[in-house]
Amino acid sequence: MKGKKVFVIGAGMSSFGEHWSSSLRELIVDAAVKAIADSKIEGKDLQAIYGGCMASGQLTGQEHIGALIADYLGINPLPSTRLEAACASGSVALRNGIMAIASGFYDVVAVGGVEKMTEVSTELASTALGGAGDEEWELFNGATFPALYALMARRHMLEYGTTEEQMAMVAVKNHANGAKNPFAQYQKEITLKQVMESAYVASPLKLFDCSPLSDGAAAVILASEEFAKKICEKPVEFIASSQASDTIALANRKSFTSLKATQVASKEAFTQSGLKAKDIDVAEVHDCFTIAELMAMEDIGFCEKGKSGKFIEAGETKIGGSIPVNTSGGLKACGHPVGATGVKQVVELTWQLRGDANGRQVKGAEIGLTHNVGGSGATSVIHILKKAF
Amino acid sequence: MVQAISRIWRSIKQRYNLEGVHCEVCKESFFPKRTICPNCRRKGKLVDAKMPHTGKIYSYSLVYSAPAGFEYEVPYFVAIIELDNKVKIFSQVVDSEVDKVKIGAKVKAVFRRVQAGKEEDVIAYGYKFTVV
Ligand SMILES: [Zn+2]
């Protein structure tokens, strides 16, 4: 990665779920205070804040989240900025924080992500999320996010023989992991039969193939090497940060069975870090729908194109498998407050690389990868982190 | 989302006639309209072009959980239609027997009201497809 070294020196998150008693600002303050306390800095040490949030305007009526965060953390007049890239908002906020440190402009910044999604009806939430795709030419014509991923799933099934059972296995695995995560929205295991018998949301995707609507926030403190050395015993280093874009509408893509933006961002991340897919010990990937995790395995390069169905079937991505994926429970079981997800992925990997992921720890994990997608693949962000102590 | 009148008016040709654009330099067609050819950028020459009204289903899904404006239509089919000129578009598939909606099925464009909306809303019309 170009520029100065960048370290995570603190991480924290609110629990994910339906938080009827907590407001948007309470959620992000909860996560940020935990991250600040974990880093042992003082709020006043921070030089800037980057916050990821997708749709607070439609979901709660509140915009101007950057200023809101600084205000309610009691650290005005700090520069504080909101970034948006649909479900990848958290990761683009992270990239901006990383670049601010790598460039030498700042020594210590906070990055947060937040979304409050359960204050509107499911229909209105669906409309708000629809804006992550092509509002005029998909949403206008009745598209939903499950439907867009269902269109990809149907092609993957046709072209590679992937089955609904194999997709269901992703949900079963991620719930098994979520059951061990005290911050997860769903902390209980589910069976293959339960997934297969759940109702269709957009065929071939069923209710249990889909991530839920969630409230939640996550935050990390990033610092330069000089700053991190002074204060942090167990720093984790960012060794790659990459982002790619693609057509806003699914229809305009050549392939429906892979996300080009993920392939491009992954390749770039492996170039930056000098690593290969097989060097990764643990990964948090974007399983907004079960098919999305399967496609991510192929696009990142954890398995061959078209083989992700067999890959999950063989248990390769379980904790204890060759590449444990979504130890947090993923978007599926940990929950998906969209703006928070990219930051939560880094929180989970920070815990994994420090050896703090109680009950779901990947033994000896030293290198982790996050993969966060916006919309149906119009933005994809990859981060690679390395244990640095 | 409820459509403003200006918004409906400016997309009438596209929604009513499937009008997209064709680049005279790289010979590729695009729908919906773009003002810059993604292949040739400023060297491209885009002209308005009517898309063929027939094609086949490239992928499909039966939607049971709808966004605002479509609540009363569930379940409904959505699909990616590959038009005869290879341009792909997203559309609902209507007035078709359930077991005939599958990948490869031949379809044609029909003109329909797209969103139900409330009584006071402007009614939005546009294309849908039906299996032939
Ligand atoms: Zn051209």
PDB file of C-alpha atoms in Angstrom, chain A residues 70-177:
ATOM      1  CA  ALA A  70     -18.889  15.125  16.226  1.00  0.00           C
ATOM      2  CA  ASP A  71     -21.537  17.055  18.133  1.00  0.00           C
ATOM      3  CA  TYR A  72     -22.869  14.100  20.111  1.00  0.00           C
ATOM      4  CA  LEU A  73     -19.382  12.789  20.848  1.00  0.00           C
ATOM      5  CA  GLY A  74     -18.766  16.210  22.395  1.00  0.00           C
ATOM      6  CA  ILE A  75     -15.750  16.881  20.193  1.00  0.00           C
ATOM      7  CA  ASN A  76     -16.760  19.905  18.120  1.00  0.00           C
ATOM      8  CA  PRO A  77     -15.204  21.653  16.171  1.00  0.00           C
ATOM      9  CA  LEU A  78     -13.494  18.577  14.699  1.00  0.00           C
ATOM     10  CA  PRO A  79     -13.846  18.148  10.904  1.00  0.00           C
ATOM     11  CA  SER A  80     -16.377  15.342  10.463  1.00  0.00           C
ATOM     12  CA  THR A  81     -17.578  14.034   7.104  1.00  0.00           C
ATOM     13  CA  ARG A  82     -20.199  11.533   5.963  1.00  0.00           C
ATOM     14  CA  LEU A  83     -19.503   9.226   3.011  1.00  0.00           C
ATOM     15  CA  GLU A  84     -22.043   7.235   1.036  1.00  0.00           C
ATOM     16  CA  ALA A  85     -21.698   4.279  -1.318  1.00  0.00           C
ATOM     17  CA  ALA A  86     -24.891   2.361  -0.533  1.00  0.00           C
ATOM     18  CA  CYS A  87     -24.104  -0.803   1.484  1.00  0.00           C
ATOM     19  CA  ALA A  88     -20.371  -0.092   1.035  1.00  0.00           C
ATOM     20  CA  SER A  89     -20.619   3.285   2.791  1.00  0.00           C
ATOM     21  CA  GLY A  90     -18.688   2.022   5.832  1.00  0.00           C
ATOM     22  CA  SER A  91     -15.806   0.793   3.695  1.00  0.00           C
ATOM     23  CA  VAL A  92     -15.520   3.991   1.667  1.00  0.00           C
ATOM     24  CA  ALA A  93     -15.461   5.933   4.948  1.00  0.00           C
ATOM     25  CA  LEU A  94     -12.630   3.627   6.034  1.00  0.00           C
ATOM     26  CA  ARG A  95     -10.723   4.232   2.816  1.00  0.00           C
ATOM     27  CA  ASN A  96     -10.942   7.969   3.376  1.00  0.00           C
ATOM     28  CA  GLY A  97      -9.639   7.589   6.915  1.00  0.00           C
ATOM     29  CA  ILE A  98      -6.852   5.321   5.701  1.00  0.00           C
ATOM     30  CA  MET A  99      -5.844   7.758   2.962  1.00  0.00           C
ATOM     31  CA  ALA A 100      -5.864  10.648   5.446  1.00  0.00           C
ATOM     32  CA  ILE A 101      -3.307   8.820   7.616  1.00  0.00           C
ATOM     33  CA  ALA A 102      -1.322   7.333   4.690  1.00  0.00           C
ATOM     34  CA  SER A 103      -0.908  10.778   3.170  1.00  0.00           C
ATOM     35  CA  GLY A 104       0.491  12.169   6.412  1.00  0.00           C
ATOM     36  CA  PHE A 105      -2.293  14.720   6.671  1.00  0.00           C
ATOM     37  CA  TYR A 106      -3.478  13.374  10.052  1.00  0.00           C
ATOM     38  CA  ASP A 107      -1.986  11.132  12.751  1.00  0.00           C
ATOM     39  CA  VAL A 108      -5.165   9.824  14.340  1.00  0.00           C
ATOM     40  CA  VAL A 109      -8.756   9.718  13.051  1.00  0.00           C
ATOM     41  CA  ALA A 110     -11.994   7.911  13.866  1.00  0.00           C
ATOM     42  CA  VAL A 111     -14.023   6.019  11.267  1.00  0.00           C
ATOM     43  CA  GLY A 112     -17.599   5.031  11.985  1.00  0.00           C
ATOM     44  CA  GLY A 113     -20.554   3.513  10.207  1.00  0.00           C
ATOM     45  CA  VAL A 114     -24.190   3.616  11.234  1.00  0.00           C
ATOM     46  CA  GLU A 115     -27.697   2.857  10.015  1.00  0.00           C
ATOM     47  CA  LYS A 116     -31.089   2.947  11.700  1.00  0.00           C
ATOM     48  CA  MET A 117     -33.451   0.896   9.539  1.00  0.00           C
ATOM     49  CA  THR A 118     -36.355  -0.254  11.670  1.00  0.00           C
ATOM     50  CA  GLU A 119     -38.193   3.038  12.062  1.00  0.00           C
ATOM     51  CA  VAL A 120     -40.012   2.811   8.720  1.00  0.00           C
ATOM     52  CA  SER A 121     -42.223   0.129   7.146  1.00  0.00           C
ATOM     53  CA  THR A 122     -40.558  -2.725   5.284  1.00  0.00           C
ATOM     54  CA  GLU A 123     -41.917  -1.241   2.005  1.00  0.00           C
ATOM     55  CA  LEU A 124     -40.307   2.146   2.654  1.00  0.00           C
ATOM     56  CA  ALA A 125     -37.044   0.498   3.730  1.00  0.00           C
ATOM     57  CA  SER A 126     -37.155  -1.511   0.507  1.00  0.00           C
ATOM     58  CA  THR A 127     -37.646   1.710  -1.479  1.00  0.00           C
ATOM     59  CA  ALA A 128     -34.765   3.431   0.342  1.00  0.00           C
ATOM     60  CA  LEU A 129     -32.451   0.473  -0.301  1.00  0.00           C
ATOM     61  CA  GLY A 130     -33.634   0.352  -3.923  1.00  0.00           C
ATOM     62  CA  GLY A 131     -31.769   3.602  -4.444  1.00  0.00           C
ATOM     63  CA  ALA A 132     -28.564   1.559  -4.192  1.00  0.00           C
ATOM     64  CA  GLY A 133     -29.400   0.229  -7.640  1.00  0.00           C
ATOM     65  CA  ASP A 134     -30.724   2.156 -10.632  1.00  0.00           C
ATOM     66  CA  GLU A 135     -33.648   4.091  -9.199  1.00  0.00           C
ATOM     67  CA  GLU A 136     -35.064   5.211 -12.571  1.00  0.00           C
ATOM     68  CA  TRP A 137     -34.707   1.938 -14.488  1.00  0.00           C
ATOM     69  CA  GLU A 138     -34.793  -0.827 -11.875  1.00  0.00           C
ATOM     70  CA  LEU A 139     -36.664   0.385  -8.792  1.00  0.00           C
ATOM     71  CA  PHE A 140     -39.193   2.279 -10.960  1.00  0.00           C
ATOM     72  CA  ASN A 141     -40.020  -1.011 -12.674  1.00  0.00           C
ATOM     73  CA  GLY A 142     -40.544  -3.011  -9.472  1.00  0.00           C
ATOM     74  CA  ALA A 143     -37.040  -4.185  -8.627  1.00  0.00           C
ATOM     75  CA  THR A 144     -36.087  -5.034  -5.071  1.00  0.00           C
ATOM     76  CA  PHE A 145     -32.622  -5.930  -3.829  1.00  0.00           C
ATOM     77  CA  PRO A 146     -33.520  -9.580  -3.248  1.00  0.00           C
ATOM     78  CA  ALA A 147     -34.860  -9.628  -6.833  1.00  0.00           C
ATOM     79  CA  LEU A 148     -31.604  -8.286  -8.319  1.00  0.00           C
ATOM     80  CA  TYR A 149     -29.550 -10.912  -6.480  1.00  0.00           C
ATOM     81  CA  ALA A 150     -32.172 -13.535  -7.397  1.00  0.00           C
ATOM     82  CA  LEU A 151     -31.525 -12.703 -11.070  1.00  0.00           C
ATOM     83  CA  MET A 152     -27.818 -13.364 -10.467  1.00  0.00           C
ATOM     84  CA  ALA A 153     -28.556 -16.547  -8.501  1.00  0.00           C
ATOM     85  CA  ARG A 154     -30.730 -17.911 -11.328  1.00  0.00           C
ATOM     86  CA  ARG A 155     -27.865 -17.424 -13.824  1.00  0.00           C
ATOM     87  CA  HIS A 156     -25.320 -18.980 -11.433  1.00  0.00           C
ATOM     88  CA  MET A 157     -27.599 -22.000 -11.069  1.00  0.00           C
ATOM     89  CA  LEU A 158     -27.982 -22.265 -14.856  1.00  0.00           C
ATOM     90  CA  GLU A 159     -24.330 -21.730 -15.769  1.00  0.00           C
ATOM     91  CA  TYR A 160     -22.631 -23.654 -12.948  1.00  0.00           C
ATOM     92  CA  GLY A 161     -25.252 -25.973 -11.490  1.00  0.00           C
ATOM     93  CA  THR A 162     -25.301 -24.181  -8.132  1.00  0.00           C
ATOM     94  CA  THR A 163     -28.277 -25.331  -6.043  1.00  0.00           C
ATOM     95  CA  GLU A 164     -30.681 -23.729  -3.590  1.00  0.00           C
ATOM     96  CA  GLU A 165     -29.325 -26.143  -0.938  1.00  0.00           C
ATOM     97  CA  GLN A 166     -25.780 -24.887  -1.478  1.00  0.00           C
ATOM     98  CA  MET A 167     -26.978 -21.303  -1.060  1.00  0.00           C
ATOM     99  CA  ALA A 168     -28.855 -22.345   2.087  1.00  0.00           C
ATOM    100  CA  MET A 169     -25.611 -23.780   3.515  1.00  0.00           C
ATOM    101  CA  VAL A 170     -24.185 -20.247   3.602  1.00  0.00           C
ATOM    102  CA  ALA A 171     -27.046 -19.158   5.876  1.00  0.00           C
ATOM    103  CA  VAL A 172     -26.606 -22.217   8.116  1.00  0.00           C
ATOM    104  CA  LYS A 173     -22.859 -21.574   8.476  1.00  0.00           C
ATOM    105  CA  ASN A 174     -23.250 -17.859   9.159  1.00  0.00           C
ATOM    106  CA  HIS A 175     -25.934 -18.472  11.773  1.00  0.00           C
ATOM    107  CA  ALA A 176     -23.653 -21.010  13.464  1.00  0.00           C
ATOM    108  CA  ASN A 177     -21.009 -18.251  13.664  1.00  0.00           C
TER     109      ASN A 177
END
